[in-house]
mmCIF file of C-alpha atoms in Angstrom:
data_model
loop_
_atom_site.group_PDB
_atom_site.id
_atom_site.type_symbol
_atom_site.label_atom_id
_atom_site.label_comp_id
_atom_site.label_asym_id
_atom_site.label_seq_id
_atom_site.Cartn_x
_atom_site.Cartn_y
_atom_site.Cartn_z
ATOM 1 C CA MET H 1 12.036 15.747 17.255
ATOM 2 C CA ARG H 2 8.590 15.366 16.372
ATOM 3 C CA GLN H 3 6.641 17.527 13.908
ATOM 4 C CA PRO H 4 3.017 18.236 14.329
ATOM 5 C CA ALA H 5 0.974 15.753 13.547
ATOM 6 C CA THR H 6 -0.497 15.663 9.726
ATOM 7 C CA THR H 7 -3.565 14.348 9.565
ATOM 8 C CA ALA H 8 -6.666 13.577 7.932
ATOM 9 C CA ARG H 9 -8.991 15.555 9.631
ATOM 10 C CA ALA H 10 -8.070 18.727 12.352
ATOM 11 C CA ALA H 11 -8.415 18.167 15.521
ATOM 12 C CA THR H 12 -10.488 20.775 17.266
ATOM 13 C CA PRO H 13 -8.459 22.913 20.060
ATOM 14 C CA SER H 14 -8.957 22.600 23.893
ATOM 15 C CA ALA H 15 -8.787 24.987 25.944
ATOM 16 C CA PRO H 16 -5.969 24.740 28.552
ATOM 17 C CA GLY H 17 -6.919 22.943 31.522
ATOM 18 C CA SER H 18 -10.235 21.216 29.963
ATOM 19 C CA VAL H 19 -12.090 18.556 30.618
ATOM 20 C CA GLY H 20 -11.067 18.006 26.499
ATOM 21 C CA ASP H 21 -7.532 17.785 27.661
ATOM 22 C CA VAL H 22 -8.100 15.311 30.722
ATOM 23 C CA ARG H 23 -10.306 13.678 28.659
ATOM 24 C CA LYS H 24 -7.248 12.915 25.969
ATOM 25 C CA ALA H 25 -4.650 12.308 28.771
ATOM 26 C CA ASN H 26 -6.863 9.883 29.946
ATOM 27 C CA LEU H 27 -7.016 8.015 26.765
ATOM 28 C CA VAL H 28 -3.451 7.329 26.297
ATOM 29 C CA ARG H 29 -3.150 6.180 29.522
ATOM 30 C CA VAL H 30 -5.423 3.556 28.980
ATOM 31 C CA LEU H 31 -4.122 3.066 25.785
ATOM 32 C CA SER H 32 -0.716 2.861 27.185
ATOM 33 C CA VAL H 33 -1.903 0.431 30.098
ATOM 34 C CA ILE H 34 -2.997 -2.015 26.915
ATOM 35 C CA ALA H 35 -0.021 -1.363 24.847
ATOM 36 C CA ALA H 36 2.614 -2.666 27.827
ATOM 37 C CA ALA H 37 0.760 -5.628 28.068
ATOM 38 C CA THR H 38 2.764 -9.082 27.433
ATOM 39 C CA GLU H 39 0.991 -11.273 24.600
ATOM 40 C CA ASP H 40 -0.236 -13.631 27.078
ATOM 41 C CA GLN H 41 -1.613 -10.713 29.137
ATOM 42 C CA ARG H 42 -5.439 -10.361 28.802
ATOM 43 C CA LEU H 43 -6.615 -7.116 30.743
ATOM 44 C CA SER H 44 -9.409 -6.570 31.858
ATOM 45 C CA ARG H 45 -11.823 -3.292 32.503
ATOM 46 C CA ALA H 46 -11.469 -3.620 35.563
ATOM 47 C CA ASP H 47 -7.293 -5.109 35.639
ATOM 48 C CA ILE H 48 -6.628 -1.045 33.647
ATOM 49 C CA ALA H 49 -8.998 0.693 36.392
ATOM 50 C CA GLN H 50 -6.389 -0.450 38.787
ATOM 51 C CA LEU H 51 -3.160 0.070 36.471
ATOM 52 C CA SER H 52 -4.336 3.392 35.136
ATOM 53 C CA GLN H 53 -5.642 4.400 38.582
ATOM 54 C CA LEU H 54 -8.944 5.670 37.446
ATOM 55 C CA THR H 55 -12.287 5.068 37.930
ATOM 56 C CA LYS H 56 -13.730 2.013 36.573
ATOM 57 C CA ALA H 57 -16.862 4.585 35.138
ATOM 58 C CA SER H 58 -13.792 5.948 33.075
ATOM 59 C CA VAL H 59 -12.213 3.426 31.701
ATOM 60 C CA SER H 60 -15.316 1.881 30.358
ATOM 61 C CA SER H 61 -15.915 5.674 28.678
ATOM 62 C CA LEU H 62 -12.706 5.527 27.646
ATOM 63 C CA VAL H 63 -12.159 1.700 26.207
ATOM 64 C CA ALA H 64 -15.405 2.949 23.910
ATOM 65 C CA ASP H 65 -13.561 5.105 22.150
ATOM 66 C CA LEU H 66 -11.091 3.068 21.975
ATOM 67 C CA LEU H 67 -12.649 0.479 20.698
ATOM 68 C CA ALA H 68 -14.874 2.249 18.197
ATOM 69 C CA ALA H 69 -11.899 3.581 16.697
ATOM 70 C CA GLY H 70 -10.539 0.382 16.263
ATOM 71 C CA LEU H 71 -7.667 0.493 18.503
ATOM 72 C CA VAL H 72 -8.325 -2.086 20.588
ATOM 73 C CA ILE H 73 -10.369 -5.003 20.385
ATOM 74 C CA GLU H 74 -11.769 -7.526 22.715
ATOM 75 C CA ILE H 75 -10.435 -10.574 22.997
ATOM 76 C CA GLY H 76 -11.346 -13.731 24.543
ATOM 77 C CA VAL H 77 -12.689 -14.028 28.198
ATOM 78 C CA HIS H 78 -11.149 -14.651 32.244
ATOM 79 C CA ARG H 79 -12.524 -14.753 35.572
ATOM 80 C CA ASP H 80 -11.363 -12.208 37.892
ATOM 81 C CA GLY H 81 -10.747 -15.394 40.051
ATOM 82 C CA GLU H 82 -12.665 -18.438 40.890
ATOM 83 C CA ARG H 83 -16.349 -16.800 41.684
ATOM 84 C CA GLY H 84 -15.880 -13.846 39.872
ATOM 85 C CA ARG H 85 -17.748 -13.360 36.748
ATOM 86 C CA PRO H 86 -16.441 -13.622 33.257
ATOM 87 C CA SER H 87 -15.044 -10.486 31.789
ATOM 88 C CA VAL H 88 -13.371 -9.634 28.446
ATOM 89 C CA GLY H 89 -10.013 -9.187 28.268
ATOM 90 C CA LEU H 90 -8.428 -5.912 25.728
ATOM 91 C CA ILE H 91 -5.201 -5.492 23.397
ATOM 92 C CA LEU H 92 -4.399 -2.826 20.689
ATOM 93 C CA ASN H 93 -6.104 -4.125 17.621
ATOM 94 C CA PRO H 94 -4.472 -6.416 14.931
ATOM 95 C CA ALA H 95 -5.687 -5.273 12.225
ATOM 96 C CA ARG H 96 -4.424 -1.895 12.377
ATOM 97 C CA CYS H 97 -0.935 -1.340 11.311
ATOM 98 C CA VAL H 98 1.488 1.399 10.314
ATOM 99 C CA MET H 99 3.790 0.808 6.358
ATOM 100 C CA GLY H 100 7.567 1.629 6.878
ATOM 101 C CA MET H 101 8.956 2.643 3.240
ATOM 102 C CA GLU H 102 12.915 3.172 2.708
ATOM 103 C CA ILE H 103 14.545 4.939 -0.438
ATOM 104 C CA ASN H 104 18.548 4.030 -0.462
ATOM 105 C CA VAL H 105 20.842 4.190 -2.787
ATOM 106 C CA ASP H 106 20.546 0.535 -4.798
ATOM 107 C CA TYR H 107 17.235 -0.189 -3.442
ATOM 108 C CA ILE H 108 13.901 0.362 -2.586
ATOM 109 C CA ALA H 109 11.348 -0.638 0.436
ATOM 110 C CA ALA H 110 8.309 -1.326 2.179
ATOM 111 C CA GLY H 111 6.523 -2.972 5.350
ATOM 112 C CA LEU H 112 3.698 -3.431 7.526
ATOM 113 C CA VAL H 113 4.213 -3.175 11.045
ATOM 114 C CA ASP H 114 1.216 -3.714 13.946
ATOM 115 C CA LEU H 115 0.818 -1.670 16.806
ATOM 116 C CA ASN H 116 2.498 -3.822 18.909
ATOM 117 C CA GLY H 117 5.657 -2.784 16.407
ATOM 118 C CA LYS H 118 5.657 -6.007 14.741
ATOM 119 C CA LEU H 119 6.816 -6.332 10.921
ATOM 120 C CA LEU H 120 4.228 -7.640 9.362
ATOM 121 C CA ALA H 121 5.262 -8.168 6.032
ATOM 122 C CA HIS H 122 7.952 -6.546 3.521
ATOM 123 C CA GLU H 123 9.148 -6.296 0.538
ATOM 124 C CA ILE H 124 12.241 -4.848 -0.881
ATOM 125 C CA LEU H 125 13.398 -4.199 -4.526
ATOM 126 C CA PRO H 126 16.482 -3.861 -5.985
ATOM 127 C CA ARG H 127 16.682 -0.727 -7.958
ATOM 128 C CA THR H 128 19.372 2.124 -8.935
ATOM 129 C CA ASN H 129 18.309 5.317 -7.906
ATOM 130 C CA HIS H 130 21.413 7.475 -7.914
ATOM 131 C CA GLY H 131 20.489 9.969 -10.554
ATOM 132 C CA SER H 132 17.747 9.199 -11.014
ATOM 133 C CA SER H 133 15.397 12.510 -9.804
ATOM 134 C CA ALA H 134 12.818 11.736 -7.086
ATOM 135 C CA SER H 135 9.823 11.606 -8.295
ATOM 136 C CA GLU H 136 10.901 9.122 -10.337
ATOM 137 C CA VAL H 137 12.485 7.185 -7.381
ATOM 138 C CA LEU H 138 8.796 7.996 -5.516
ATOM 139 C CA THR H 139 6.789 6.361 -8.811
ATOM 140 C CA ALA H 140 8.698 3.257 -8.123
ATOM 141 C CA LEU H 141 7.841 3.479 -4.182
ATOM 142 C CA GLY H 142 4.479 4.628 -5.016
ATOM 143 C CA GLU H 143 3.783 1.610 -7.354
ATOM 144 C CA LEU H 144 5.517 -1.002 -3.536
ATOM 145 C CA SER H 145 3.416 0.880 -1.540
ATOM 146 C CA GLN H 146 0.274 0.071 -3.556
ATOM 147 C CA THR H 147 0.906 -3.300 -3.442
ATOM 148 C CA LEU H 148 1.655 -3.546 -0.251
ATOM 149 C CA GLN H 149 -2.067 -1.551 0.312
ATOM 150 C CA GLU H 150 -3.672 -3.802 -1.448
ATOM 151 C CA ALA H 151 -2.051 -6.847 0.156
ATOM 152 C CA ALA H 152 -3.265 -5.403 3.673
ATOM 153 C CA ARG H 153 -6.262 -5.080 2.078
ATOM 154 C CA GLY H 154 -6.613 -8.874 1.259
ATOM 155 C CA GLN H 155 -5.682 -9.680 5.150
ATOM 156 C CA GLY H 156 -8.022 -7.403 6.467
ATOM 157 C CA LEU H 157 -5.462 -4.805 7.705
ATOM 158 C CA MET H 158 -5.972 -1.220 8.050
ATOM 159 C CA ILE H 159 -2.799 1.477 7.564
ATOM 160 C CA LEU H 160 -3.119 4.333 9.614
ATOM 161 C CA GLY H 161 -0.149 6.001 9.058
ATOM 162 C CA GLY H 162 3.384 5.690 7.274
ATOM 163 C CA GLY H 163 6.956 6.716 7.612
ATOM 164 C CA LEU H 164 9.483 6.900 4.902
ATOM 165 C CA ALA H 165 13.600 7.153 5.654
ATOM 166 C CA VAL H 166 15.926 8.245 3.161
ATOM 167 C CA PRO H 167 20.163 8.318 2.923
ATOM 168 C CA GLY H 168 20.532 11.781 4.056
ATOM 169 C CA LEU H 169 19.655 15.255 5.693
ATOM 170 C CA VAL H 170 15.574 16.158 6.142
ATOM 171 C CA GLN H 171 13.618 18.704 6.874
ATOM 172 C CA GLU H 172 10.922 16.620 8.323
ATOM 173 C CA ASP H 173 7.958 19.343 8.454
ATOM 174 C CA HIS H 174 8.661 20.276 4.651
ATOM 175 C CA PHE H 175 9.034 16.451 3.581
ATOM 176 C CA THR H 176 12.327 17.770 2.176
ATOM 177 C CA VAL H 177 15.911 16.167 1.998
ATOM 178 C CA LEU H 178 18.819 18.858 2.209
ATOM 179 C CA GLN H 179 21.303 15.883 0.653
ATOM 180 C CA ALA H 180 21.533 12.855 0.030
ATOM 181 C CA PRO H 181 25.453 12.619 -1.634
ATOM 182 C CA ASN H 182 24.815 9.317 -2.684
ATOM 183 C CA LEU H 183 21.201 10.231 -4.471
ATOM 184 C CA GLY H 184 22.927 13.006 -5.966
ATOM 185 C CA TRP H 185 19.871 15.184 -4.442
ATOM 186 C CA VAL H 186 19.981 18.271 -3.120
ATOM 187 C CA GLU H 187 16.839 20.510 -1.924
ATOM 188 C CA GLN H 188 14.775 17.716 -2.664
ATOM 189 C CA ILE H 189 10.731 18.833 -1.642
ATOM 190 C CA LEU H 190 9.055 14.743 -1.548
ATOM 191 C CA ASP H 191 5.403 14.436 -3.094
ATOM 192 C CA VAL H 192 4.604 12.059 0.105
ATOM 193 C CA ALA H 193 1.239 12.143 -0.815
ATOM 194 C CA SER H 194 1.808 9.535 -3.922
ATOM 195 C CA LEU H 195 3.227 7.123 -1.328
ATOM 196 C CA LEU H 196 0.020 6.739 1.146
ATOM 197 C CA PRO H 197 -2.682 8.876 0.001
ATOM 198 C CA GLU H 198 -5.319 9.942 2.747
ATOM 199 C CA PRO H 199 -3.084 8.015 5.946
ATOM 200 C CA LYS H 200 -5.243 8.238 8.942
ATOM 201 C CA THR H 201 -3.355 10.047 10.967
ATOM 202 C CA ARG H 202 0.273 11.174 9.601
ATOM 203 C CA PHE H 203 3.377 10.338 7.244
ATOM 204 C CA ARG H 204 6.602 11.256 8.442
ATOM 205 C CA LEU H 205 10.195 12.188 7.436
ATOM 206 C CA PHE H 206 13.035 10.306 8.691
ATOM 207 C CA ASN H 207 16.885 10.124 8.251
ATOM 208 C CA GLU H 208 17.865 6.498 7.363
ATOM 209 C CA ALA H 209 20.451 6.290 10.335
ATOM 210 C CA ASN H 210 18.344 7.083 12.923
ATOM 211 C CA ALA H 211 15.497 5.128 12.102
ATOM 212 C CA SER H 212 17.227 2.355 12.019
ATOM 213 C CA ALA H 213 18.486 3.739 15.734
ATOM 214 C CA LEU H 214 15.311 3.968 16.965
ATOM 215 C CA ALA H 215 14.514 0.265 15.533
ATOM 216 C CA GLN H 216 17.491 -0.929 17.182
ATOM 217 C CA GLN H 217 16.219 0.465 20.501
ATOM 218 C CA GLN H 218 13.618 -1.404 20.968
ATOM 219 C CA LEU H 219 15.886 -4.695 21.024
ATOM 220 C CA MET H 220 18.316 -3.441 23.579
ATOM 221 C CA ASP H 221 17.860 -4.467 27.050
ATOM 222 C CA ALA H 222 15.947 -1.691 29.345
ATOM 223 C CA GLN H 223 19.430 -0.507 30.858
ATOM 224 C CA GLU H 224 20.515 -0.068 28.223
ATOM 225 C CA ARG H 225 20.096 3.801 27.580
ATOM 226 C CA ASP H 226 23.173 5.478 25.514
ATOM 227 C CA PHE H 227 24.369 4.328 22.593
ATOM 228 C CA LEU H 228 25.592 4.459 18.431
ATOM 229 C CA PHE H 229 23.912 2.842 15.862
ATOM 230 C CA ILE H 230 26.568 3.252 12.879
ATOM 231 C CA SER H 231 24.750 2.041 9.242
ATOM 232 C CA GLY H 232 26.617 0.423 6.324
ATOM 233 C CA GLU H 233 25.306 0.804 2.973
ATOM 234 C CA VAL H 234 26.935 2.622 0.010
ATOM 235 C CA GLY H 235 27.154 5.354 2.461
ATOM 236 C CA ILE H 236 27.540 5.368 6.147
ATOM 237 C CA GLY H 237 25.457 6.884 8.696
ATOM 238 C CA GLY H 238 25.037 7.204 12.660
ATOM 239 C CA GLY H 239 22.035 7.254 14.762
ATOM 240 C CA LEU H 240 22.692 8.305 18.321
ATOM 241 C CA ILE H 241 20.228 7.114 21.308
ATOM 242 C CA ILE H 242 20.806 9.152 24.713
ATOM 243 C CA ASP H 243 18.739 8.609 27.678
ATOM 244 C CA ALA H 244 16.765 6.389 25.581
ATOM 245 C CA GLU H 245 15.574 9.794 23.113
ATOM 246 C CA LEU H 246 17.251 10.161 19.763
ATOM 247 C CA PHE H 247 19.633 12.553 19.939
ATOM 248 C CA ILE H 248 19.927 14.563 16.243
ATOM 249 C CA GLY H 249 21.059 18.648 17.301
ATOM 250 C CA PRO H 250 19.737 22.073 16.956
ATOM 251 C CA GLN H 251 19.320 21.307 13.219
ATOM 252 C CA GLY H 252 18.805 17.533 13.342
ATOM 253 C CA HIS H 253 21.968 16.723 11.606
ATOM 254 C CA ALA H 254 23.873 14.804 14.751
ATOM 255 C CA GLY H 255 25.408 11.516 14.053
ATOM 256 C CA GLU H 256 27.055 12.265 10.520
ATOM 257 C CA LEU H 257 29.329 9.654 11.683
ATOM 258 C CA GLY H 258 30.393 8.651 7.347
ATOM 259 C CA HIS H 259 31.840 12.062 6.950
ATOM 260 C CA VAL H 260 34.310 12.369 9.510
ATOM 261 C CA VAL H 261 37.281 13.243 7.961
ATOM 262 C CA ILE H 262 39.913 9.874 8.699
ATOM 263 C CA GLU H 263 42.809 10.561 5.853
ATOM 264 C CA PRO H 264 42.726 14.738 5.566
ATOM 265 C CA ASP H 265 44.913 14.345 1.947
ATOM 266 C CA GLY H 266 42.049 11.635 0.982
ATOM 267 C CA LYS H 267 39.541 11.512 -1.715
ATOM 268 C CA LYS H 268 37.021 13.214 -2.609
ATOM 269 C CA CYS H 269 33.876 12.552 -0.859
ATOM 270 C CA SER H 270 30.679 13.012 -2.494
ATOM 271 C CA CYS H 271 29.553 15.207 0.425
ATOM 272 C CA GLY H 272 32.120 17.794 -1.521
ATOM 273 C CA GLY H 273 34.947 17.148 1.344
ATOM 274 C CA ARG H 274 38.426 15.260 1.501
ATOM 275 C CA GLY H 275 39.218 11.900 2.994
ATOM 276 C CA CYS H 276 36.196 11.238 4.536
ATOM 277 C CA LEU H 277 34.927 7.537 6.374
ATOM 278 C CA GLU H 278 32.696 6.657 3.557
ATOM 279 C CA THR H 279 35.698 7.071 1.029
ATOM 280 C CA VAL H 280 38.014 4.720 2.600
ATOM 281 C CA ALA H 281 34.864 2.397 4.761
ATOM 282 C CA GLY H 282 31.422 3.040 2.539
ATOM 283 C CA GLN H 283 30.664 0.058 -0.151
ATOM 284 C CA GLU H 284 32.293 1.354 -2.979
ATOM 285 C CA ALA H 285 35.282 1.884 -1.475
ATOM 286 C CA ILE H 286 35.464 -1.604 -0.016
ATOM 287 C CA LEU H 287 34.268 -2.957 -3.480
ATOM 288 C CA ALA H 288 36.836 -1.355 -5.076
ATOM 289 C CA ALA H 289 40.297 -2.150 -3.031
ATOM 290 C CA ALA H 290 39.142 -5.643 -3.028
ATOM 291 C CA GLY H 291 39.875 -5.906 -6.237
ATOM 292 C CA LEU H 292 35.483 -5.395 -7.448
ATOM 293 C CA GLY H 293 35.435 -2.291 -9.471
ATOM 294 C CA ASP H 294 35.053 1.188 -8.692
ATOM 295 C CA GLY H 295 31.232 0.730 -10.148
ATOM 296 C CA THR H 296 31.422 1.622 -14.019
ATOM 297 C CA GLU H 297 31.181 -2.200 -15.138
ATOM 298 C CA ASN H 298 28.631 -4.368 -16.145
ATOM 299 C CA ALA H 299 27.928 -5.856 -13.082
ATOM 300 C CA SER H 300 25.289 -4.473 -10.228
ATOM 301 C CA ARG H 301 26.687 -3.420 -7.195
ATOM 302 C CA GLN H 302 24.450 -6.332 -5.299
ATOM 303 C CA GLU H 303 26.657 -9.154 -7.273
ATOM 304 C CA ARG H 304 29.585 -7.216 -6.653
ATOM 305 C CA ILE H 305 29.055 -7.710 -2.700
ATOM 306 C CA SER H 306 27.990 -11.074 -3.599
ATOM 307 C CA GLN H 307 31.511 -11.621 -4.978
ATOM 308 C CA LEU H 308 33.196 -10.331 -1.767
ATOM 309 C CA TYR H 309 31.165 -12.390 0.280
ATOM 310 C CA GLN H 310 32.326 -15.627 -1.930
ATOM 311 C CA ALA H 311 35.930 -14.171 -1.735
ATOM 312 C CA LEU H 312 36.077 -13.316 1.992
ATOM 313 C CA GLN H 313 34.766 -17.422 2.624
ATOM 314 C CA SER H 314 37.449 -18.190 0.371
ATOM 315 C CA GLY H 315 40.210 -16.080 2.473
ATOM 316 C CA ALA H 316 41.466 -14.148 -0.656
ATOM 317 C CA GLU H 317 44.252 -12.074 0.725
ATOM 318 C CA VAL H 318 42.941 -9.476 -1.505
ATOM 319 C CA ALA H 319 39.217 -9.032 0.116
ATOM 320 C CA VAL H 320 40.196 -10.049 3.270
ATOM 321 C CA ASN H 321 42.978 -6.811 3.630
ATOM 322 C CA ALA H 322 40.235 -4.214 1.992
ATOM 323 C CA VAL H 323 37.899 -5.895 4.679
ATOM 324 C CA ALA H 324 40.624 -5.105 7.458
ATOM 325 C CA GLU H 325 41.118 -1.930 6.774
ATOM 326 C CA ALA H 326 38.350 -0.839 6.134
ATOM 327 C CA GLY H 327 38.056 -1.664 9.649
ATOM 328 C CA LYS H 328 40.833 0.235 10.856
ATOM 329 C CA SER H 329 39.253 3.318 9.904
ATOM 330 C CA LEU H 330 36.086 2.304 11.197
ATOM 331 C CA GLY H 331 37.617 1.835 14.479
ATOM 332 C CA ILE H 332 39.803 5.013 14.565
ATOM 333 C CA ALA H 333 35.806 7.115 13.565
ATOM 334 C CA VAL H 334 34.546 5.068 16.453
ATOM 335 C CA THR H 335 37.567 6.170 19.043
ATOM 336 C CA SER H 336 36.596 9.697 18.284
ATOM 337 C CA ALA H 337 33.052 8.922 18.676
ATOM 338 C CA LEU H 338 32.806 6.893 21.779
ATOM 339 C CA ARG H 339 35.134 9.833 23.363
ATOM 340 C CA LEU H 340 32.863 12.795 21.734
ATOM 341 C CA TYR H 341 29.433 11.047 22.764
ATOM 342 C CA ASN H 342 30.754 9.599 26.148
ATOM 343 C CA VAL H 343 28.608 5.872 25.208
ATOM 344 C CA SER H 344 30.337 3.244 25.255
ATOM 345 C CA THR H 345 28.195 0.897 23.067
ATOM 346 C CA VAL H 346 28.209 0.675 18.834
ATOM 347 C CA VAL H 347 25.785 -1.623 17.060
ATOM 348 C CA PHE H 348 26.538 -1.807 13.584
ATOM 349 C CA GLY H 349 24.139 -1.954 10.831
ATOM 350 C CA GLY H 350 23.895 -2.936 7.477
ATOM 351 C CA HIS H 351 26.636 -4.219 5.858
ATOM 352 C CA PHE H 352 28.621 -3.397 8.458
ATOM 353 C CA ALA H 353 26.718 -6.410 10.492
ATOM 354 C CA ALA H 354 27.380 -8.510 7.502
ATOM 355 C CA LEU H 355 30.728 -8.184 7.521
ATOM 356 C CA GLU H 356 31.702 -8.429 11.248
ATOM 357 C CA GLN H 357 34.040 -10.836 11.718
ATOM 358 C CA TRP H 358 36.043 -9.525 9.196
ATOM 359 C CA LEU H 359 35.620 -6.002 10.505
ATOM 360 C CA ARG H 360 35.908 -6.645 14.188
ATOM 361 C CA PRO H 361 39.452 -7.582 14.700
ATOM 362 C CA ALA H 362 40.627 -4.322 12.978
ATOM 363 C CA MET H 363 38.054 -2.155 14.229
ATOM 364 C CA GLU H 364 39.128 -3.767 18.221
ATOM 365 C CA SER H 365 43.128 -2.906 17.337
ATOM 366 C CA SER H 366 41.926 0.755 16.359
ATOM 367 C CA LEU H 367 40.426 1.395 19.598
ATOM 368 C CA GLN H 368 43.311 -0.426 21.768
ATOM 369 C CA ASP H 369 45.855 1.727 19.300
ATOM 370 C CA HIS H 370 43.850 5.074 20.046
ATOM 371 C CA ALA H 371 41.687 4.419 22.939
ATOM 372 C CA PRO H 372 43.502 1.982 25.512
ATOM 373 C CA SER H 373 41.821 3.407 28.291
ATOM 374 C CA ILE H 374 38.398 2.478 27.292
ATOM 375 C CA ALA H 375 38.731 0.055 24.776
ATOM 376 C CA ASP H 376 37.646 -3.108 27.270
ATOM 377 C CA GLN H 377 34.828 -0.675 28.510
ATOM 378 C CA ALA H 378 33.714 -0.755 24.103
ATOM 379 C CA ARG H 379 30.860 -2.396 23.640
ATOM 380 C CA LEU H 380 31.248 -3.713 19.766
ATOM 381 C CA LEU H 381 27.502 -4.750 18.959
ATOM 382 C CA ARG H 382 25.698 -6.552 15.396
ATOM 383 C CA SER H 383 22.607 -6.154 14.410
ATOM 384 C CA PRO H 384 20.087 -8.225 13.535
ATOM 385 C CA LEU H 385 17.496 -6.156 11.929
ATOM 386 C CA GLY H 386 19.346 -6.540 7.892
ATOM 387 C CA GLN H 387 17.724 -4.354 5.115
ATOM 388 C CA THR H 388 14.240 -4.130 7.364
ATOM 389 C CA GLY H 389 15.641 -2.206 10.572
ATOM 390 C CA ALA H 390 14.691 1.719 8.741
ATOM 391 C CA LEU H 391 11.556 0.738 7.532
ATOM 392 C CA VAL H 392 10.962 -0.891 10.675
ATOM 393 C CA GLY H 393 11.951 2.226 12.848
ATOM 394 C CA ALA H 394 10.728 4.718 10.718
ATOM 395 C CA ALA H 395 6.693 2.683 11.078
ATOM 396 C CA ARG H 396 7.550 1.951 14.860
ATOM 397 C CA SER H 397 7.922 6.092 15.417
ATOM 398 C CA VAL H 398 4.627 6.308 13.881
ATOM 399 C CA VAL H 399 2.970 3.770 16.012
ATOM 400 C CA GLY H 400 4.274 5.448 19.198
ATOM 401 C CA ASP H 401 3.085 8.459 18.190
ATOM 402 C CA LEU H 402 -0.333 7.331 17.598
ATOM 403 C CA LEU H 403 -0.461 5.635 20.554
ATOM 404 C CA GLU H 404 0.719 8.929 22.285
ATOM 405 C CA ALA H 405 -2.265 11.007 20.344
ATOM 406 C CA PRO H 406 -4.889 8.568 20.279
ATOM 407 C CA TYR H 407 -7.821 11.081 20.052
ATOM 408 C CA GLN H 408 -6.419 11.459 16.680
ATOM 409 C CA LEU H 409 -8.602 8.588 15.850
ATOM 410 C CA VAL H 410 -11.680 8.902 18.203
ATOM 411 C CA ASP H 411 -14.459 11.172 17.231
#
């Protein structure tokens, strides 16, 4: 999936097997050891040499490069045994971070994620993006990004790169949104340079559900290497993790669960098809079925969603039935996905996570009706990521790229 890095400066290529290649590989090895340490560990150079199986002299030289690049810092003092000399610990630099951003149908968001993957700060700004041009939305997102950049400078943070997630099919290497029906975008080239001028490393473009799946992966148990992440917003997206890797298919478009056909003679979908899951389980479909309008009245979608939750909490029959019907259709789609992808774990994000207690009974009933042989093995989980999942996943992926190629910042 990864595309060639977009860097602020081009690295001088080394001949295969050259000393430069070996040093780059060793930089990665040393940094990976430091990155893998737990929060209470302060690895010394001697510790790193032992864990990386490199000589102490090599480690000292490589650490000097990482220190100069600002990727690690020295911290604290501990002793190697009771009578050993004091040694300085090394950790990833907490003053380095990556910016994650998201464009969705009714909001934009931006956040800062440190090199350990921790979300340091984020801002979510309600905004109606459907019908707006890509340039208009990027202008608004650029202003939000600028706010975060100023906050980062005020806290002494340096932003090394960035990632943007959008609810549509993307061509990452050309920063192009091929199709985002719920935004009304087709073949839109995004001016990402306006979002984060002169990143130190690279800027990447992601599908929103894929980015959320990557963020969710960080929360899963180590043995949980295969799962389907389903993102529910106005649209419905899917991100598929197979053998601990994001599976996107030959053209990068795998996981479009929202456009699995549930009702062959159903409603027209924004994708141009008919009867897609999105037409019965997307936000607008649920709101309409609950008697909360079709999006043409004055109340905003967020106001109508709040009304939906209030109705559900009070047990209003029309709202409960609307969500149950969505859960039934979602269960049918999940049943097909479990059989097709041969996974047993499904994680629900976005409004599906918020509606889980009302959706789950109908989903489980669908699984039992349509796939009794696998229903008992299916694990339906609720994601805790909320609206931060996509921006965190985008940022963490760029952090991962950086940790795998630290020589981008080493002279």
